[in-house]
CSV table of C-alpha atoms in Angstrom, one decimal:
chain,number,residue,atom,x,y,z
A,120,MET,CA,0.0,0.0,0.0
A,121,ARG,CA,2.8,2.4,0.9
A,122,GLU,CA,4.5,1.7,-2.4
A,123,ARG,CA,1.3,2.5,-4.2
A,124,ILE,CA,0.9,5.8,-2.4
A,125,LYS,CA,4.5,6.7,-3.1
A,126,LYS,CA,4.1,5.9,-6.8
A,127,ILE,CA,0.8,7.8,-7.1
A,128,SER,CA,2.3,10.9,-5.4
A,129,GLY,CA,5.4,10.8,-7.6
A,130,THR,CA,3.7,13.2,-10.1
A,131,LEU,CA,1.9,16.5,-9.7
A,132,GLY,CA,-1.3,14.7,-10.9
A,133,GLY,CA,-0.8,12.0,-8.3
A,134,ARG,CA,-0.3,14.6,-5.5
A,135,ILE,CA,-3.5,16.4,-6.6
A,136,ARG,CA,-5.3,13.0,-6.4
A,137,GLN,CA,-3.8,12.4,-3.0
A,138,ILE,CA,-5.0,15.8,-1.8
A,139,ARG,CA,-8.5,15.1,-3.2
A,140,GLY,CA,-8.6,11.8,-1.2
A,141,ASP,CA,-12.2,10.4,-1.2
A,142,LEU,CA,-13.9,13.6,-2.3
A,143,PRO,CA,-15.7,13.3,-5.7
A,144,GLN,CA,-14.0,15.3,-8.4
A,145,ALA,CA,-17.0,17.6,-8.7
A,146,GLU,CA,-17.0,18.5,-5.0
A,147,PHE,CA,-13.2,19.0,-5.0
A,148,ALA,CA,-13.5,21.2,-8.1
A,149,SER,CA,-16.2,23.3,-6.4
A,150,LEU,CA,-13.9,23.8,-3.4
A,151,LEU,CA,-11.1,24.9,-5.7
A,152,GLU,CA,-13.5,27.1,-7.8
A,153,ILE,CA,-12.7,25.3,-11.0
A,154,LYS,CA,-14.6,22.8,-13.2
A,155,GLN,CA,-14.6,19.1,-12.6
A,156,ALA,CA,-13.1,18.5,-16.0
A,157,MET,CA,-10.0,20.5,-15.0
A,158,VAL,CA,-9.5,18.3,-11.9
A,159,SER,CA,-9.6,15.3,-14.2
A,160,ARG,CA,-7.1,16.8,-16.6
A,161,TYR,CA,-4.8,17.8,-13.7
A,162,GLU,CA,-4.9,14.3,-12.2
A,163,ALA,CA,-4.3,12.7,-15.6
A,164,GLU,CA,-1.3,15.1,-16.2
A,165,LYS,CA,-2.9,16.5,-19.3
A,166,GLU,CA,-2.8,20.1,-18.0
A,167,MET,CA,-0.8,22.1,-15.5
A,168,PRO,CA,-2.9,24.0,-12.9
A,169,SER,CA,-2.5,27.8,-13.1
A,170,PRO,CA,-0.7,29.6,-10.2
A,171,PRO,CA,-3.9,30.6,-8.4
A,172,VAL,CA,-5.2,27.0,-8.5
A,173,LEU,CA,-1.8,25.7,-7.3
A,174,LEU,CA,-2.0,28.2,-4.4
A,175,ARG,CA,-5.6,27.0,-3.6
A,176,LEU,CA,-4.4,23.4,-3.7
A,177,ALA,CA,-1.5,24.1,-1.3
A,178,ARG,CA,-3.8,26.0,1.1
A,179,PHE,CA,-6.5,23.2,0.9
A,180,SER,CA,-3.9,20.5,1.6
A,181,GLY,CA,-2.0,22.4,4.2
A,182,ARG,CA,1.2,21.3,2.4
A,183,PRO,CA,3.9,23.6,1.1
A,184,MET,CA,3.9,24.6,-2.6
A,185,GLU,CA,7.3,22.9,-3.0
A,186,TRP,CA,5.7,19.6,-2.1
A,187,LEU,CA,2.9,20.1,-4.5
A,188,LEU,CA,5.3,20.9,-7.4
A,189,THR,CA,8.1,18.5,-6.6
A,190,GLY,CA,7.0,16.0,-4.1
A,191,ARG,CA,9.6,17.2,-1.6
A,192,ASP,CA,8.5,18.6,1.7
A,193,PRO,CA,11.3,20.3,3.6
A,194,VAL,CA,9.0,21.0,6.6
A,195,ALA,CA,8.0,17.3,6.8
A,196,GLU,CA,11.7,16.3,6.5
A,197,LEU,CA,12.6,18.6,9.5
A,198,GLU,CA,9.6,17.2,11.4
A,199,GLU,CA,10.8,13.6,10.8
A,200,ALA,CA,14.3,14.5,11.9
A,201,GLY,CA,12.8,16.0,15.1
A,202,VAL,CA,10.7,12.9,15.8
A,203,ARG,CA,13.7,10.7,15.4
A,204,ARG,CA,15.7,12.9,17.8
A,205,VAL,CA,12.9,12.5,20.4
A,206,GLY,CA,12.6,8.8,19.7
A,207,ALA,CA,16.3,8.4,20.2
A,208,ARG,CA,16.1,10.1,23.6
A,209,VAL,CA,13.1,8.1,24.6
A,210,SER,CA,14.7,4.8,23.8
A,211,LYS,CA,17.4,5.5,26.4
A,212,ARG,CA,14.9,5.0,29.2
A,213,LEU,CA,15.0,8.5,30.4
A,214,SER,CA,13.4,10.0,33.4
A,215,GLN,CA,10.0,11.6,33.1
A,216,ALA,CA,11.6,15.0,33.3
A,217,ASP,CA,14.0,14.1,30.5
A,218,LEU,CA,11.1,12.8,28.4
A,219,LEU,CA,9.2,16.1,28.9
A,220,ALA,CA,12.3,18.0,27.9
A,221,ALA,CA,12.6,15.9,24.7
A,222,ALA,CA,9.0,16.5,23.8
A,223,ALA,CA,9.3,20.2,24.6
A,224,ASP,CA,12.4,20.4,22.3
A,225,TYR,CA,10.4,18.7,19.5
A,226,LEU,CA,7.5,21.2,20.0
A,227,ARG,CA,9.8,24.2,20.0
A,228,HIS,CA,11.3,23.2,16.7
A,229,THR,CA,8.2,21.9,14.9
A,230,GLN,CA,6.1,23.8,12.4
A,231,HIS,CA,3.6,21.0,12.2
A,232,PRO,CA,0.0,22.2,12.3
A,233,GLN,CA,-0.8,19.7,15.0
A,234,ALA,CA,2.0,20.6,17.3
A,235,GLU,CA,-0.4,22.0,19.9
A,236,ALA,CA,-2.5,18.8,19.9
A,237,PHE,CA,0.7,16.8,20.4
A,238,ARG,CA,1.7,19.0,23.3
A,239,GLU,CA,-1.7,18.5,25.0
A,240,MET,CA,-1.3,14.7,24.4
A,241,MET,CA,2.1,14.7,26.0
A,242,GLU,CA,0.8,16.6,29.0
A,243,ALA,CA,-2.0,14.0,29.4
A,244,ALA,CA,0.5,11.2,28.9
A,245,PHE,CA,2.5,12.3,32.0
A,246,ARG,CA,-0.7,11.9,34.0
A,247,ASP,CA,-1.6,8.5,32.5
A,248,ARG,CA,0.9,5.6,32.6
A,249,GLU,CA,-0.9,3.6,30.0
A,250,LEU,CA,-0.9,6.5,27.5
A,251,MET,CA,2.8,7.1,28.3
A,252,GLN,CA,3.5,3.5,27.4
A,253,LYS,CA,1.7,3.8,24.1
A,254,LEU,CA,3.6,7.0,23.3
A,255,LEU,CA,6.9,5.2,24.0
A,256,GLU,CA,5.9,2.3,21.8
A,257,TYR,CA,5.1,4.8,19.0
A,258,PHE,CA,8.4,6.5,19.3
A,259,GLN,CA,10.1,3.1,19.1
A,260,TYR,CA,8.1,2.5,15.9
A,261,LEU,CA,9.1,5.8,14.4
A,262,LYS,CA,12.8,5.0,15.3
A,263,PHE,CA,12.5,1.7,13.6
A,264,GLN,CA,10.8,3.3,10.5
A,265,GLY,CA,13.7,5.7,10.2
A,266,LYS,CA,16.2,2.9,10.0
A,267,ARG,CA,14.5,1.1,7.1
C-alpha cells in the first residue's frame, strides 16, 4: 500500500489525487473554484494548474507549494528528523523530566500544524501511565521506521 501511495504521489497529478482523497472530483473542483473536467485533466497530467489554482491546492492541503510541485516537503523532513531525535532520547529509558524536555524540544522546533495537539497529548501522557507506554511504543516504531 505504501509503495502505491509513493508511486501515485510521484507526479503532480498524483499529488493532486492524494489531496483530493475520497472527495468526488466535482466536489473537489467546487472547493477549488474550477470545473470538474479540470480536476480530471490535472490528475491525468494533461494540463498544469494555473498559479492561483496551485495556491488554492496548497492551502487546501496544508502542504507547502514545494511539495505540491516537486513531491519534496522540507518541513516534513525537518519534522521527521525531530521525531527521530525525540525517539532516540526516549529509547534510552530517560526519566519523566527528560522525556518532557525531549517532547518540549520537539514542539519548539516543529512547524507541524498539529503541534499544539501533540503538546496536549504529551501533558496528558504524563498523567496517564498507559498512555505514556503507548507513546513510548510509538516513538520506538518511528525510530524503527527511520532505520528502514
